[in-house]
């Protein structure tokens, strides 16, 4: 919408950005069940909206949240390269970093915390990026994004931030803090209803002299789409894009209510469980209102035990 600008605010952005006056409905972005070299319009509307909310120049919608960080890292790292990452990661990303990237010859140096000094010490001539989560899943640690961005830029490499728990930029805005690229599992808060699986890779105008000449200002997104998306195929489907467009329209309302509910619960509920791995599952199974699901950001109340679900592939010491 041409009448919107940076002073308009988050809520109008989430409703209106990403689409022009549509020739069919004049109001809502329909589902375009199509594929062509100009790409799918439903996905394009969603991608443009997320780019505006996050402050990026381009976005690539992906078929899952898991494929987004894989696409981002694979775009800039090749065999014999490495990235430096916190160990405070979503279990799926931790596993792909330890297994799949290893098979591709890409090393991942895991650090025990988000200390910028430790990150700087781990960087070598083969390091292509720093990777962290804005708010760790499930540790809920808050990464010092500005400090890590400074470290990355001093070494001429990008900072990639997983911002899923940043609630679609509502809670955490990595690009404004210096991040170069941002990834999300939009399955979570952006969808908000547990209805589709998808992800995004957001380009903040990553600069590389050679690649910029070939791809323009959105070099990272351009290379990701032309090379990795084309070769591997994890593209966002039209119906998933439609559901994400609907979810994004109420993002700020849900995100604020999620935050209020979490704070209210935290003030009254705090206890530990002995033999947590054995007993925690029983506790969750006996909850009546909360659903036992491995998801977050749903409109419904969910309960999950990461050690036996999202992070079950990790060793005890990990």
mmCIF file of C-alpha atoms in Angstrom:
data_model
loop_
_atom_site.group_PDB
_atom_site.id
_atom_site.type_symbol
_atom_site.label_atom_id
_atom_site.label_comp_id
_atom_site.label_asym_id
_atom_site.label_seq_id
_atom_site.Cartn_x
_atom_site.Cartn_y
_atom_site.Cartn_z
ATOM 1 C CA UNK A 1 0.000 0.000 0.000
ATOM 2 C CA UNK A 2 1.623 3.217 -1.133
ATOM 3 C CA UNK A 3 0.066 5.307 1.666
ATOM 4 C CA UNK A 4 1.981 3.455 4.381
ATOM 5 C CA UNK A 5 5.391 4.543 5.604
ATOM 6 C CA UNK A 6 7.774 3.720 8.434
ATOM 7 C CA UNK A 7 5.822 5.900 10.880
ATOM 8 C CA UNK A 8 2.575 4.034 10.299
ATOM 9 C CA UNK A 9 3.284 1.272 12.821
ATOM 10 C CA UNK A 10 3.442 -2.500 13.130
ATOM 11 C CA UNK A 11 -0.305 -3.286 13.174
ATOM 12 C CA UNK A 12 -1.244 -1.549 9.878
ATOM 13 C CA UNK A 13 1.833 -3.097 8.254
ATOM 14 C CA UNK A 14 0.752 -6.628 9.169
ATOM 15 C CA UNK A 15 -2.668 -6.020 7.591
ATOM 16 C CA UNK A 16 -1.879 -4.168 4.401
ATOM 17 C CA UNK A 17 1.704 -4.547 3.260
ATOM 18 C CA UNK A 18 2.780 -6.980 0.581
ATOM 19 C CA UNK A 19 -0.147 -6.545 -1.772
ATOM 20 C CA UNK A 20 -1.262 -3.906 -4.228
ATOM 21 C CA UNK A 21 -4.863 -3.256 -5.230
ATOM 22 C CA UNK A 22 -5.823 -6.684 -6.525
ATOM 23 C CA UNK A 23 -7.719 -6.860 -9.826
ATOM 24 C CA UNK A 24 -9.971 -9.716 -8.682
ATOM 25 C CA UNK A 25 -11.229 -9.266 -5.114
ATOM 26 C CA UNK A 26 -10.038 -5.652 -4.603
ATOM 27 C CA UNK A 27 -9.601 -6.503 -0.925
ATOM 28 C CA UNK A 28 -8.073 -9.837 0.006
ATOM 29 C CA UNK A 29 -5.200 -11.703 -1.573
ATOM 30 C CA UNK A 30 -6.716 -14.826 -3.170
ATOM 31 C CA UNK A 31 -5.038 -18.198 -3.538
ATOM 32 C CA UNK A 32 -3.196 -18.314 -6.849
ATOM 33 C CA UNK A 33 -2.734 -22.005 -7.599
ATOM 34 C CA UNK A 34 -0.085 -21.476 -10.228
ATOM 35 C CA UNK A 35 3.565 -21.791 -11.055
ATOM 36 C CA UNK A 36 5.538 -19.802 -13.587
ATOM 37 C CA UNK A 37 8.765 -17.912 -14.074
ATOM 38 C CA UNK A 38 7.187 -14.828 -12.485
ATOM 39 C CA UNK A 39 6.581 -16.951 -9.357
ATOM 40 C CA UNK A 40 3.405 -17.477 -7.368
ATOM 41 C CA UNK A 41 1.466 -14.364 -6.411
ATOM 42 C CA UNK A 42 0.171 -15.756 -3.092
ATOM 43 C CA UNK A 43 3.725 -16.448 -1.957
ATOM 44 C CA UNK A 44 4.826 -13.054 -3.265
ATOM 45 C CA UNK A 45 2.255 -11.197 -1.132
ATOM 46 C CA UNK A 46 3.371 -13.025 1.997
ATOM 47 C CA UNK A 47 7.074 -12.582 1.263
ATOM 48 C CA UNK A 48 6.668 -8.846 0.700
ATOM 49 C CA UNK A 49 4.742 -8.474 3.940
ATOM 50 C CA UNK A 50 7.396 -10.261 5.987
ATOM 51 C CA UNK A 51 10.133 -8.216 4.329
ATOM 52 C CA UNK A 52 8.367 -5.046 5.434
ATOM 53 C CA UNK A 53 7.761 -6.254 8.996
ATOM 54 C CA UNK A 54 11.388 -7.353 9.427
ATOM 55 C CA UNK A 55 12.960 -4.431 7.587
ATOM 56 C CA UNK A 56 14.511 -6.582 4.853
ATOM 57 C CA UNK A 57 14.891 -5.966 1.136
ATOM 58 C CA UNK A 58 13.768 -9.449 0.076
ATOM 59 C CA UNK A 59 12.307 -12.648 1.518
ATOM 60 C CA UNK A 60 12.215 -16.258 0.378
ATOM 61 C CA UNK A 61 9.303 -18.354 1.611
ATOM 62 C CA UNK A 62 10.239 -21.982 2.290
ATOM 63 C CA UNK A 63 8.328 -25.217 2.699
ATOM 64 C CA UNK A 64 9.257 -25.557 6.387
ATOM 65 C CA UNK A 65 10.933 -23.732 9.229
ATOM 66 C CA UNK A 66 13.689 -26.327 9.170
ATOM 67 C CA UNK A 67 14.561 -25.582 5.547
ATOM 68 C CA UNK A 68 15.009 -21.833 6.181
ATOM 69 C CA UNK A 69 18.289 -21.939 8.191
ATOM 70 C CA UNK A 70 19.534 -24.767 5.980
ATOM 71 C CA UNK A 71 18.966 -22.602 2.905
ATOM 72 C CA UNK A 72 20.542 -19.544 4.529
ATOM 73 C CA UNK A 73 23.705 -21.307 5.647
ATOM 74 C CA UNK A 74 24.090 -23.331 2.442
ATOM 75 C CA UNK A 75 23.913 -20.130 0.406
ATOM 76 C CA UNK A 76 27.172 -18.796 1.832
ATOM 77 C CA UNK A 77 29.046 -21.885 3.046
ATOM 78 C CA UNK A 78 30.524 -24.694 0.964
ATOM 79 C CA UNK A 79 32.659 -27.775 1.597
ATOM 80 C CA UNK A 80 35.665 -27.020 3.843
ATOM 81 C CA UNK A 81 34.005 -23.828 5.153
ATOM 82 C CA UNK A 82 32.570 -23.466 8.657
ATOM 83 C CA UNK A 83 30.162 -21.371 10.674
ATOM 84 C CA UNK A 84 30.303 -20.479 14.373
ATOM 85 C CA UNK A 85 27.078 -21.158 16.252
ATOM 86 C CA UNK A 86 25.675 -21.079 19.741
ATOM 87 C CA UNK A 87 24.613 -24.440 21.167
ATOM 88 C CA UNK A 88 21.346 -22.849 22.329
ATOM 89 C CA UNK A 89 19.419 -23.997 19.268
ATOM 90 C CA UNK A 90 16.172 -25.605 18.238
ATOM 91 C CA UNK A 91 16.770 -29.366 18.128
ATOM 92 C CA UNK A 92 16.188 -29.712 14.393
ATOM 93 C CA UNK A 93 18.728 -27.015 13.560
ATOM 94 C CA UNK A 94 21.193 -28.530 16.012
ATOM 95 C CA UNK A 95 20.818 -31.921 14.346
ATOM 96 C CA UNK A 96 21.196 -30.627 10.784
ATOM 97 C CA UNK A 97 24.260 -28.663 11.881
ATOM 98 C CA UNK A 98 25.825 -31.774 13.404
ATOM 99 C CA UNK A 99 24.807 -34.319 10.761
ATOM 100 C CA UNK A 100 23.726 -32.932 7.388
ATOM 101 C CA UNK A 101 26.187 -30.047 7.172
ATOM 102 C CA UNK A 102 28.930 -32.433 8.237
ATOM 103 C CA UNK A 103 28.013 -34.692 5.324
ATOM 104 C CA UNK A 104 28.288 -31.665 3.026
ATOM 105 C CA UNK A 105 31.734 -30.867 4.386
ATOM 106 C CA UNK A 106 30.560 -27.733 6.220
ATOM 107 C CA UNK A 107 31.837 -27.527 9.780
ATOM 108 C CA UNK A 108 29.852 -26.036 12.658
ATOM 109 C CA UNK A 109 31.721 -24.794 15.725
ATOM 110 C CA UNK A 110 29.305 -24.980 18.653
ATOM 111 C CA UNK A 111 29.890 -22.630 21.588
ATOM 112 C CA UNK A 112 28.401 -23.115 25.037
ATOM 113 C CA UNK A 113 26.864 -19.644 25.262
ATOM 114 C CA UNK A 114 26.338 -16.381 23.375
ATOM 115 C CA UNK A 115 29.490 -14.630 24.603
ATOM 116 C CA UNK A 116 30.799 -12.377 21.775
ATOM 117 C CA UNK A 117 34.387 -12.863 22.994
ATOM 118 C CA UNK A 118 34.066 -16.628 22.533
ATOM 119 C CA UNK A 119 32.603 -16.153 19.058
ATOM 120 C CA UNK A 120 35.472 -13.923 17.996
ATOM 121 C CA UNK A 121 38.023 -16.443 19.257
ATOM 122 C CA UNK A 122 36.369 -19.241 17.250
ATOM 123 C CA UNK A 123 36.404 -17.434 13.896
ATOM 124 C CA UNK A 124 39.084 -18.473 11.405
ATOM 125 C CA UNK A 125 39.837 -17.862 7.731
ATOM 126 C CA UNK A 126 37.261 -20.493 6.693
ATOM 127 C CA UNK A 127 34.404 -19.090 8.797
ATOM 128 C CA UNK A 128 31.533 -17.845 6.625
ATOM 129 C CA UNK A 129 28.931 -16.761 9.205
ATOM 130 C CA UNK A 130 27.834 -16.518 12.824
ATOM 131 C CA UNK A 131 24.505 -18.170 13.663
ATOM 132 C CA UNK A 132 22.395 -17.592 16.789
ATOM 133 C CA UNK A 133 18.751 -17.487 17.819
ATOM 134 C CA UNK A 134 17.381 -14.165 19.059
ATOM 135 C CA UNK A 135 15.579 -16.011 21.850
ATOM 136 C CA UNK A 136 16.831 -19.561 22.265
ATOM 137 C CA UNK A 137 14.528 -22.558 21.867
ATOM 138 C CA UNK A 138 13.917 -23.892 24.473
ATOM 139 C CA UNK A 139 16.397 -22.158 26.812
ATOM 140 C CA UNK A 140 14.874 -18.686 26.315
ATOM 141 C CA UNK A 141 18.282 -17.014 26.478
ATOM 142 C CA UNK A 142 18.433 -13.609 24.783
ATOM 143 C CA UNK A 143 21.343 -13.273 22.347
ATOM 144 C CA UNK A 144 23.433 -10.045 22.375
ATOM 145 C CA UNK A 145 22.708 -9.400 18.706
ATOM 146 C CA UNK A 146 24.345 -5.969 18.434
ATOM 147 C CA UNK A 147 27.612 -7.200 19.950
ATOM 148 C CA UNK A 148 27.636 -10.333 17.796
ATOM 149 C CA UNK A 149 26.917 -8.263 14.686
ATOM 150 C CA UNK A 150 29.928 -6.103 15.475
ATOM 151 C CA UNK A 151 32.132 -9.192 15.804
ATOM 152 C CA UNK A 152 30.839 -10.623 12.530
ATOM 153 C CA UNK A 153 31.294 -7.400 10.603
ATOM 154 C CA UNK A 154 34.811 -6.852 11.909
ATOM 155 C CA UNK A 155 35.666 -10.190 10.285
ATOM 156 C CA UNK A 156 33.717 -9.480 7.095
ATOM 157 C CA UNK A 157 31.105 -12.199 7.621
ATOM 158 C CA UNK A 158 27.318 -12.015 8.114
ATOM 159 C CA UNK A 159 25.343 -12.592 11.292
ATOM 160 C CA UNK A 160 22.396 -14.932 10.675
ATOM 161 C CA UNK A 161 19.700 -14.856 13.366
ATOM 162 C CA UNK A 162 16.906 -17.362 13.912
ATOM 163 C CA UNK A 163 14.042 -15.117 15.016
ATOM 164 C CA UNK A 164 11.189 -17.590 15.387
ATOM 165 C CA UNK A 165 10.740 -16.780 19.076
ATOM 166 C CA UNK A 166 10.898 -13.075 18.187
ATOM 167 C CA UNK A 167 7.267 -13.489 17.103
ATOM 168 C CA UNK A 168 7.601 -12.262 13.539
ATOM 169 C CA UNK A 169 9.619 -9.204 14.577
ATOM 170 C CA UNK A 170 7.064 -8.177 17.231
ATOM 171 C CA UNK A 171 9.351 -8.971 20.181
ATOM 172 C CA UNK A 172 12.796 -8.996 18.604
ATOM 173 C CA UNK A 173 14.001 -7.026 15.578
ATOM 174 C CA UNK A 174 17.406 -8.463 14.628
ATOM 175 C CA UNK A 175 17.973 -6.425 11.457
ATOM 176 C CA UNK A 176 17.577 -3.163 13.373
ATOM 177 C CA UNK A 177 20.227 -4.493 15.779
ATOM 178 C CA UNK A 178 22.722 -5.281 13.025
ATOM 179 C CA UNK A 179 21.827 -8.788 11.808
ATOM 180 C CA UNK A 180 22.443 -9.423 8.114
ATOM 181 C CA UNK A 181 20.012 -12.266 7.536
ATOM 182 C CA UNK A 182 17.066 -13.549 9.534
ATOM 183 C CA UNK A 183 15.248 -16.881 9.396
ATOM 184 C CA UNK A 184 11.908 -17.920 10.884
ATOM 185 C CA UNK A 185 9.762 -20.952 11.280
ATOM 186 C CA UNK A 186 6.528 -19.209 10.279
ATOM 187 C CA UNK A 187 4.718 -22.346 11.419
ATOM 188 C CA UNK A 188 4.815 -20.775 14.868
ATOM 189 C CA UNK A 189 3.601 -17.265 15.748
ATOM 190 C CA UNK A 190 3.169 -15.896 12.227
ATOM 191 C CA UNK A 191 0.758 -18.686 11.266
ATOM 192 C CA UNK A 192 -0.482 -18.769 14.842
ATOM 193 C CA UNK A 193 -3.107 -21.470 14.472
ATOM 194 C CA UNK A 194 -1.200 -24.699 13.860
ATOM 195 C CA UNK A 195 -2.510 -24.977 10.308
ATOM 196 C CA UNK A 196 0.556 -24.977 8.047
ATOM 197 C CA UNK A 197 4.297 -25.619 7.967
ATOM 198 C CA UNK A 198 6.564 -22.993 6.413
ATOM 199 C CA UNK A 199 9.579 -20.756 6.931
ATOM 200 C CA UNK A 200 11.266 -17.623 5.616
ATOM 201 C CA UNK A 201 14.769 -16.375 4.842
ATOM 202 C CA UNK A 202 15.065 -12.579 5.086
ATOM 203 C CA UNK A 203 17.801 -10.588 3.356
ATOM 204 C CA UNK A 204 18.709 -7.217 4.880
ATOM 205 C CA UNK A 205 20.901 -6.254 1.892
ATOM 206 C CA UNK A 206 23.887 -8.506 2.497
ATOM 207 C CA UNK A 207 26.925 -7.026 0.747
ATOM 208 C CA UNK A 208 29.382 -9.017 -1.326
ATOM 209 C CA UNK A 209 31.199 -7.121 -4.123
ATOM 210 C CA UNK A 210 31.200 -10.036 -6.564
ATOM 211 C CA UNK A 211 27.689 -11.302 -5.863
ATOM 212 C CA UNK A 212 26.153 -7.821 -5.719
ATOM 213 C CA UNK A 213 27.152 -7.234 -9.323
ATOM 214 C CA UNK A 214 25.320 -10.393 -10.362
ATOM 215 C CA UNK A 215 22.238 -10.234 -8.111
ATOM 216 C CA UNK A 216 21.773 -6.588 -7.068
ATOM 217 C CA UNK A 217 20.945 -5.302 -3.575
ATOM 218 C CA UNK A 218 19.068 -8.472 -2.599
ATOM 219 C CA UNK A 219 22.117 -10.585 -3.373
ATOM 220 C CA UNK A 220 21.616 -13.119 -0.573
ATOM 221 C CA UNK A 221 17.977 -13.756 -1.446
ATOM 222 C CA UNK A 222 18.799 -13.821 -5.148
ATOM 223 C CA UNK A 223 21.519 -16.420 -4.804
ATOM 224 C CA UNK A 224 19.383 -18.486 -2.411
ATOM 225 C CA UNK A 225 16.468 -18.543 -4.822
ATOM 226 C CA UNK A 226 18.397 -19.045 -8.054
ATOM 227 C CA UNK A 227 20.764 -21.711 -6.710
ATOM 228 C CA UNK A 228 19.549 -23.508 -3.584
ATOM 229 C CA UNK A 229 15.780 -23.077 -3.948
ATOM 230 C CA UNK A 230 15.905 -24.184 -7.561
ATOM 231 C CA UNK A 231 18.197 -27.145 -6.913
ATOM 232 C CA UNK A 232 16.668 -28.423 -3.653
ATOM 233 C CA UNK A 233 13.055 -27.303 -4.142
ATOM 234 C CA UNK A 234 11.800 -26.353 -0.637
ATOM 235 C CA UNK A 235 9.399 -23.701 -1.966
ATOM 236 C CA UNK A 236 6.368 -22.304 -0.160
ATOM 237 C CA UNK A 237 3.061 -23.657 -1.507
ATOM 238 C CA UNK A 238 0.190 -21.294 -2.458
ATOM 239 C CA UNK A 239 -2.304 -22.524 0.152
ATOM 240 C CA UNK A 240 0.325 -22.317 2.886
ATOM 241 C CA UNK A 241 1.061 -18.743 1.791
ATOM 242 C CA UNK A 242 -2.647 -17.914 1.963
ATOM 243 C CA UNK A 243 -2.902 -19.238 5.535
ATOM 244 C CA UNK A 244 0.195 -17.285 6.542
ATOM 245 C CA UNK A 245 -1.251 -14.087 5.087
ATOM 246 C CA UNK A 246 -4.339 -14.570 7.254
ATOM 247 C CA UNK A 247 -2.256 -15.357 10.317
ATOM 248 C CA UNK A 248 -0.034 -12.321 9.884
ATOM 249 C CA UNK A 249 -3.032 -9.984 10.024
ATOM 250 C CA UNK A 250 -3.617 -10.697 13.726
ATOM 251 C CA UNK A 251 0.021 -11.209 14.723
ATOM 252 C CA UNK A 252 0.353 -8.211 17.048
ATOM 253 C CA UNK A 253 -2.875 -9.025 18.899
ATOM 254 C CA UNK A 254 -1.890 -12.637 19.476
ATOM 255 C CA UNK A 255 1.738 -11.860 20.295
ATOM 256 C CA UNK A 256 0.766 -9.395 23.009
ATOM 257 C CA UNK A 257 -1.779 -11.815 24.490
ATOM 258 C CA UNK A 258 0.797 -14.627 24.408
ATOM 259 C CA UNK A 259 3.203 -12.374 26.297
ATOM 260 C CA UNK A 260 0.581 -11.368 28.858
ATOM 261 C CA UNK A 261 -0.484 -14.970 29.428
ATOM 262 C CA UNK A 262 3.108 -16.177 29.782
ATOM 263 C CA UNK A 263 3.881 -13.520 32.384
ATOM 264 C CA UNK A 264 0.707 -14.285 34.334
ATOM 265 C CA UNK A 265 1.493 -18.010 34.333
ATOM 266 C CA UNK A 266 5.115 -17.459 35.350
ATOM 267 C CA UNK A 267 4.063 -15.478 38.435
ATOM 268 C CA UNK A 268 1.954 -18.331 39.820
ATOM 269 C CA UNK A 269 3.505 -21.538 38.463
ATOM 270 C CA UNK A 270 7.073 -22.615 39.165
ATOM 271 C CA UNK A 271 8.186 -26.079 40.232
ATOM 272 C CA UNK A 272 10.701 -28.768 39.406
ATOM 273 C CA UNK A 273 10.195 -32.479 38.792
ATOM 274 C CA UNK A 274 12.563 -35.201 39.994
ATOM 275 C CA UNK A 275 13.590 -37.750 37.350
ATOM 276 C CA UNK A 276 12.388 -35.174 34.835
ATOM 277 C CA UNK A 277 12.689 -37.324 31.711
ATOM 278 C CA UNK A 278 10.584 -40.095 33.201
ATOM 279 C CA UNK A 279 8.028 -37.998 35.062
ATOM 280 C CA UNK A 280 7.635 -34.915 32.884
ATOM 281 C CA UNK A 281 5.862 -36.856 30.163
ATOM 282 C CA UNK A 282 3.381 -38.234 32.677
ATOM 283 C CA UNK A 283 2.740 -34.737 33.983
ATOM 284 C CA UNK A 284 2.047 -33.384 30.508
ATOM 285 C CA UNK A 285 -0.188 -36.337 29.622
ATOM 286 C CA UNK A 286 -2.365 -35.547 32.642
ATOM 287 C CA UNK A 287 -3.009 -31.927 31.708
ATOM 288 C CA UNK A 288 -6.614 -31.342 30.652
ATOM 289 C CA UNK A 289 -6.664 -27.966 28.906
ATOM 290 C CA UNK A 290 -3.191 -27.874 27.361
ATOM 291 C CA UNK A 291 -2.514 -29.994 24.280
ATOM 292 C CA UNK A 292 0.596 -32.196 24.224
ATOM 293 C CA UNK A 293 2.088 -30.958 20.955
ATOM 294 C CA UNK A 294 5.584 -30.160 19.687
ATOM 295 C CA UNK A 295 4.744 -26.665 18.550
ATOM 296 C CA UNK A 296 4.777 -23.110 19.898
ATOM 297 C CA UNK A 297 2.946 -19.924 18.992
ATOM 298 C CA UNK A 298 -0.415 -21.635 18.531
ATOM 299 C CA UNK A 299 -3.619 -19.842 19.527
ATOM 300 C CA UNK A 300 -4.351 -22.851 21.739
ATOM 301 C CA UNK A 301 -2.472 -23.651 24.955
ATOM 302 C CA UNK A 302 0.243 -26.222 24.301
ATOM 303 C CA UNK A 303 2.614 -28.108 26.559
ATOM 304 C CA UNK A 304 5.843 -29.723 25.429
ATOM 305 C CA UNK A 305 8.804 -31.485 27.043
ATOM 306 C CA UNK A 306 11.769 -30.683 24.738
ATOM 307 C CA UNK A 307 14.090 -33.400 26.090
ATOM 308 C CA UNK A 308 11.755 -36.142 24.863
ATOM 309 C CA UNK A 309 10.413 -34.406 21.738
ATOM 310 C CA UNK A 310 12.142 -31.600 19.814
ATOM 311 C CA UNK A 311 15.586 -32.339 21.302
ATOM 312 C CA UNK A 312 15.346 -36.108 21.805
ATOM 313 C CA UNK A 313 18.107 -36.794 19.255
ATOM 314 C CA UNK A 314 20.690 -35.021 21.443
ATOM 315 C CA UNK A 315 22.943 -36.781 23.920
ATOM 316 C CA UNK A 316 22.424 -36.162 27.656
ATOM 317 C CA UNK A 317 25.498 -33.919 27.927
ATOM 318 C CA UNK A 318 24.295 -31.873 24.957
#
